[in-house]
Short mmCIF file of C-alpha atoms and ligand atoms in Angstrom, two decimals:
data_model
loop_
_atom_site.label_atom_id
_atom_site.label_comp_id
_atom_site.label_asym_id
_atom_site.label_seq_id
_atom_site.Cartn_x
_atom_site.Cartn_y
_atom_site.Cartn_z
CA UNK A 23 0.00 0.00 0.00
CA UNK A 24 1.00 3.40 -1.08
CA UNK A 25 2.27 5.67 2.16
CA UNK A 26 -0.42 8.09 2.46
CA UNK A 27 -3.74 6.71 0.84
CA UNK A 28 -5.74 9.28 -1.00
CA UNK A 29 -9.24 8.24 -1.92
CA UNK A 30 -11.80 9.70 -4.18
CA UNK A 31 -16.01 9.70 -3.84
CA UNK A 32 -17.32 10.39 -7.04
CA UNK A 33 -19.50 13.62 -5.70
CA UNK A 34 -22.28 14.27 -8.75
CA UNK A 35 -24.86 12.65 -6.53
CA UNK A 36 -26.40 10.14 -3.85
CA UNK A 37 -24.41 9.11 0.11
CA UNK A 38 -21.41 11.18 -0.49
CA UNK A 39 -21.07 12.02 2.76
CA UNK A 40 -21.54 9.29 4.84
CA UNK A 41 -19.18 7.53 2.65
CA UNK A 42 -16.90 10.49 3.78
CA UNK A 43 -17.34 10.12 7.55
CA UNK A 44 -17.07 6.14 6.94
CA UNK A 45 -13.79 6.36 5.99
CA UNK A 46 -12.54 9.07 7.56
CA UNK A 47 -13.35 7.34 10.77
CA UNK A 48 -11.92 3.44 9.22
CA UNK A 49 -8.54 5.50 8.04
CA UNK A 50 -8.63 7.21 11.96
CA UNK A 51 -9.46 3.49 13.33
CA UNK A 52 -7.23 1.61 11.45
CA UNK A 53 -4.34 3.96 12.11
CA UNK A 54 -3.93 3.96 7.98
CA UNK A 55 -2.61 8.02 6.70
CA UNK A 56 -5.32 9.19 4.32
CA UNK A 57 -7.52 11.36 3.02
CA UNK A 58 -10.97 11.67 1.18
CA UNK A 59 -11.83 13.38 -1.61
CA UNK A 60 -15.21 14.31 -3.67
CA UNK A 61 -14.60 13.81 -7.14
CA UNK A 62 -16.41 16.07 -9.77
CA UNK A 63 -14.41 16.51 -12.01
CA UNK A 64 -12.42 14.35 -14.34
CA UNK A 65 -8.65 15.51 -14.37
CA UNK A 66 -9.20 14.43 -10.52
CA UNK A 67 -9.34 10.53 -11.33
CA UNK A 68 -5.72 10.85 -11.65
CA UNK A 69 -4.96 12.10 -8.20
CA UNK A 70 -6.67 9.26 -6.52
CA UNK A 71 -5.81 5.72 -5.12
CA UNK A 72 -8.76 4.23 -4.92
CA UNK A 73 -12.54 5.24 -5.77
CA UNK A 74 -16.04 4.91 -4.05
CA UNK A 75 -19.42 5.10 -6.08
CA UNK A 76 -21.42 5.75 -3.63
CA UNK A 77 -25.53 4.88 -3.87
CA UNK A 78 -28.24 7.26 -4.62
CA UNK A 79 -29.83 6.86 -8.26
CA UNK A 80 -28.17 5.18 -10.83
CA UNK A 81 -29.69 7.04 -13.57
CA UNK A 82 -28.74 10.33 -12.22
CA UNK A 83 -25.74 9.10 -11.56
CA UNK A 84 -25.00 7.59 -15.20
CA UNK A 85 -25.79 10.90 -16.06
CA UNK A 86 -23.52 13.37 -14.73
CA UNK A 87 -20.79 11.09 -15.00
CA UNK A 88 -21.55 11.01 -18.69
CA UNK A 89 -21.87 15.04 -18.95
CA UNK A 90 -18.91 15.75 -16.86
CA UNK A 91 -16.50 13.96 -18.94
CA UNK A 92 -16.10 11.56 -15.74
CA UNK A 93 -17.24 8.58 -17.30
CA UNK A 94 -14.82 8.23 -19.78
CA UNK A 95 -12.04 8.44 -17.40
CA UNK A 96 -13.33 6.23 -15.16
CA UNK A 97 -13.74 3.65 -17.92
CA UNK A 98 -10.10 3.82 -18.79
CA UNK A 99 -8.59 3.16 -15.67
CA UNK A 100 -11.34 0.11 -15.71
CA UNK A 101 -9.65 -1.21 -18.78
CA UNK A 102 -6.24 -0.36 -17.40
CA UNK A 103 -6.98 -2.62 -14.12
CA UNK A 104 -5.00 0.12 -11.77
CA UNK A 105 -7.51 1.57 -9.78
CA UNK A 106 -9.38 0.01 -7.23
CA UNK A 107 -13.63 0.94 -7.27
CA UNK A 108 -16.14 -0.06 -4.62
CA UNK A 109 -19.32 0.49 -5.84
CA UNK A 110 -22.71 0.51 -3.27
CA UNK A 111 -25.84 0.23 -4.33
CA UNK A 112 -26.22 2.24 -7.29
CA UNK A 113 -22.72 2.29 -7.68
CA UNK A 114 -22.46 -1.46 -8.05
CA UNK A 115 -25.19 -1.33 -10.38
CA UNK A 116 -22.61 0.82 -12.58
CA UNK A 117 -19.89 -1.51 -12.63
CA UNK A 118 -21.77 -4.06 -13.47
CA UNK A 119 -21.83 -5.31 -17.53
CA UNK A 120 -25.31 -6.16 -17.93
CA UNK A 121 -28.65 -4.99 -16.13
CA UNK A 122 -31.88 -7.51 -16.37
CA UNK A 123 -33.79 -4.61 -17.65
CA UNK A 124 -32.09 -2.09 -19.84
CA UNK A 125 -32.19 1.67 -19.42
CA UNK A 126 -31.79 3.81 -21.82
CA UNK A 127 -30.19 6.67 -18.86
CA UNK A 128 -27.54 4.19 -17.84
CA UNK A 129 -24.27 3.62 -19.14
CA UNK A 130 -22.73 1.09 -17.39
CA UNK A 131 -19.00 0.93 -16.51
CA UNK A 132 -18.35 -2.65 -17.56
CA UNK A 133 -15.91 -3.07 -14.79
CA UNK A 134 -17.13 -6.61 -13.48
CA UNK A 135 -18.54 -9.51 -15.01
CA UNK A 136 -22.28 -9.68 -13.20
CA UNK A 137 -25.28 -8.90 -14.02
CA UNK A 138 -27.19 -6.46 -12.06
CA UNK A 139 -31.03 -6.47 -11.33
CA UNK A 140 -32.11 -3.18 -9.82
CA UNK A 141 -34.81 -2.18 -6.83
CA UNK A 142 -35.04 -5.87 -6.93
CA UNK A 143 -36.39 -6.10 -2.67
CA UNK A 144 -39.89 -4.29 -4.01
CA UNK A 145 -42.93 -3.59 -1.23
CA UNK A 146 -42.66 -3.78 2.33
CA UNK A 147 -38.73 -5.21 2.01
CA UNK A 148 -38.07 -1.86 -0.15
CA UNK A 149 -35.66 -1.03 2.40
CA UNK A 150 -34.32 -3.53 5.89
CA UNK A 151 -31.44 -4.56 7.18
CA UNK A 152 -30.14 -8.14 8.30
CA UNK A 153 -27.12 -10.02 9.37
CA UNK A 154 -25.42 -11.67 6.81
CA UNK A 155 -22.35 -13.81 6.62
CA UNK A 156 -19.47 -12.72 4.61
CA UNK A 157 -16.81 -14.56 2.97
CA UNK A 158 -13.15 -14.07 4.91
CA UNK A 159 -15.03 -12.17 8.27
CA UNK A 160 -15.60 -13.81 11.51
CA UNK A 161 -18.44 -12.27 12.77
CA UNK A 162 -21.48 -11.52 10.96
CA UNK A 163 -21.99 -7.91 9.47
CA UNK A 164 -24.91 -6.15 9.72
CA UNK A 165 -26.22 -4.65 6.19
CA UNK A 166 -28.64 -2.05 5.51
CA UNK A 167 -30.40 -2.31 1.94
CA UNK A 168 -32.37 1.06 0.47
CA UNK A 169 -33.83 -0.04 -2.83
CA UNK A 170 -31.02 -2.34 -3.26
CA UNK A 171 -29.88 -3.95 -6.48
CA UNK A 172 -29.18 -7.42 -6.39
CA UNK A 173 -26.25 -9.19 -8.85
CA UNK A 174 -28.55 -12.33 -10.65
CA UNK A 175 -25.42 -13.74 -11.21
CA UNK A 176 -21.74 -13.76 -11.98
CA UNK A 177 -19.16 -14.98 -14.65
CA UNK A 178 -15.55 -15.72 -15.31
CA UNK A 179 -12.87 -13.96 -12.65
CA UNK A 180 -16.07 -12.44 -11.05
CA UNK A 181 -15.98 -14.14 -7.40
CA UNK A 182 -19.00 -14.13 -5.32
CA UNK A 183 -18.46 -12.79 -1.50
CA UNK A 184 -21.86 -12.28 0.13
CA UNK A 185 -25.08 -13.76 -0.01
CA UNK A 186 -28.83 -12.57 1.60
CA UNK A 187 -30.96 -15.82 1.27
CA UNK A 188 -30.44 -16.75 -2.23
CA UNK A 189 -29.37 -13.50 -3.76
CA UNK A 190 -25.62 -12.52 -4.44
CA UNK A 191 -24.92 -9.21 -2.65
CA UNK A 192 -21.36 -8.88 -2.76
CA UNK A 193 -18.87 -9.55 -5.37
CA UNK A 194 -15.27 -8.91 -6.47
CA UNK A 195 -13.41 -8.95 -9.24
CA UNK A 196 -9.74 -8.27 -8.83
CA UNK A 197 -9.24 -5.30 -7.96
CA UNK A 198 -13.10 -4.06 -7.93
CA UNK A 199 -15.70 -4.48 -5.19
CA UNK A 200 -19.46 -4.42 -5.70
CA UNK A 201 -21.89 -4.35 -2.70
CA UNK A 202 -25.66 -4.05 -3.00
CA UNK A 203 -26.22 -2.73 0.30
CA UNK A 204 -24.92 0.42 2.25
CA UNK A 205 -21.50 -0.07 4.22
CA UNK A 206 -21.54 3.45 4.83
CA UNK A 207 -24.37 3.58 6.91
CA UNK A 208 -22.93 1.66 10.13
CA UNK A 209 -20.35 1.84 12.28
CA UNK A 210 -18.68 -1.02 11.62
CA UNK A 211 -15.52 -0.68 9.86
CA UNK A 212 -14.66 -3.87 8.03
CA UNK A 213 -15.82 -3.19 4.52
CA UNK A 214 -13.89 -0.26 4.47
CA UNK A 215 -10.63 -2.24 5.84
CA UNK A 216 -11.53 -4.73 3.30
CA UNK A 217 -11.64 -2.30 0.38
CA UNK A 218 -8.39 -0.33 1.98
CA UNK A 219 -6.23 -3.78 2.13
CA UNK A 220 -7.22 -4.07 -2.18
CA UNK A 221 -5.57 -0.15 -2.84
N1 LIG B 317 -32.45 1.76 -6.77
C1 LIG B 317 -31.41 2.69 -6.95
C2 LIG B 317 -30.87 2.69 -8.36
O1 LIG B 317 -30.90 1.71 -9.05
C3 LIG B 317 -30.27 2.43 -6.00
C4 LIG B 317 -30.68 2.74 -4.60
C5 LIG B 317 -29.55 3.12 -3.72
O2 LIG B 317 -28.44 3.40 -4.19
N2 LIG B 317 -29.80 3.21 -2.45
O3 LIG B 317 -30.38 3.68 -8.74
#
């Protein structure tokens, strides 16, 4: 790991900054030298270590990162491997390579080999949390799911890390990490550390 870590949120919309105070208080925790920053404009990408895409609404999302000239940069350091993403929610629905049902407002990253089914907890499970085992940690984490994507499934180098029930939740490929739920939201630290001990 680099000496002082500097990490990027990409800040066009959605949790920006909870993902912030997340990992502000993991980097304080873990002892680790770092710093956050929002990202909102391309020439940035290049200053960074590692990037978040945080939730909020993929569309939107797709969007700005399309008008601000953000999305193409963030494509190339996909397709030069370098950079490690963590995508939540909306953000994983980003990097995934295929979505059950198409949108027309989203261009997706094509960073992982999964594909993504969005708001796919409808009615009263729209949003909830439960405890949910994840591969490589002891204890059980606690997740919190907003209109939460889920990954149908998975392909090639595309390794699956967490499940809820039946549905994949959690996925990495090398050196990208796709969650459908919201690490950002609790206190515990150990997605962060996890995506920290990948930069
Ligand atoms: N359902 C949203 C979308 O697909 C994601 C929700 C979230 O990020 N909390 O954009």
């Amino acid at each position: 790991m680099v000496n002082k870590i500097l990490i990027g949120i990409v800040g066009v919309q959605g949790a920006i900054s909870e993902h912030i105070n997340s990992m502000k208080n993991a980097l304080y925790k873990l002892n680790i030298k770092g710093d956050i920053i929002v990202i909102k404009d391309s020439f940035q990408i290049d200053e960074i270590d590692a990037l978040i895409i945080p939730g909020g609404e993929s569309t939107t999302i797709s969007n700005i990162l399309q008008k601000s000239g953000l999305y193409n940069e963030i494509f190339k350091k996909i397709k030069e491997k370098n950079l490690p993403i963590m995508g939540t929610c909306a953000g994983c629905v980003l990097l995934a390579s295929e979505l059950v049902e198409d949108i027309k407002e989203i261009k997706l990253l094509y960073a992982m080999n999964m594909k993504v089914k969005r708001n796919a907890y409808g009615g009263q499970r729209e949003s909830f949390e439960c405890d949910i085992d994840i591969k490589g940690f002891k204890k059980q984490y606690n997740a919190i799911f907003i209109r939460a994507p889920i990954i149908q499934k998975v392909w090639g180098d595309c390794e699956i890390i967490a499940k809820f029930e039946d549905d994949i939740i959690m996925a990495r490929q090398g050196k990208f990490l796709a969650l459908s739920f919201h690490p950002e939201l609790t206190d515990d630290i150990r997605i962060q550390k996890y995506f920290i001990d990948m930069i």
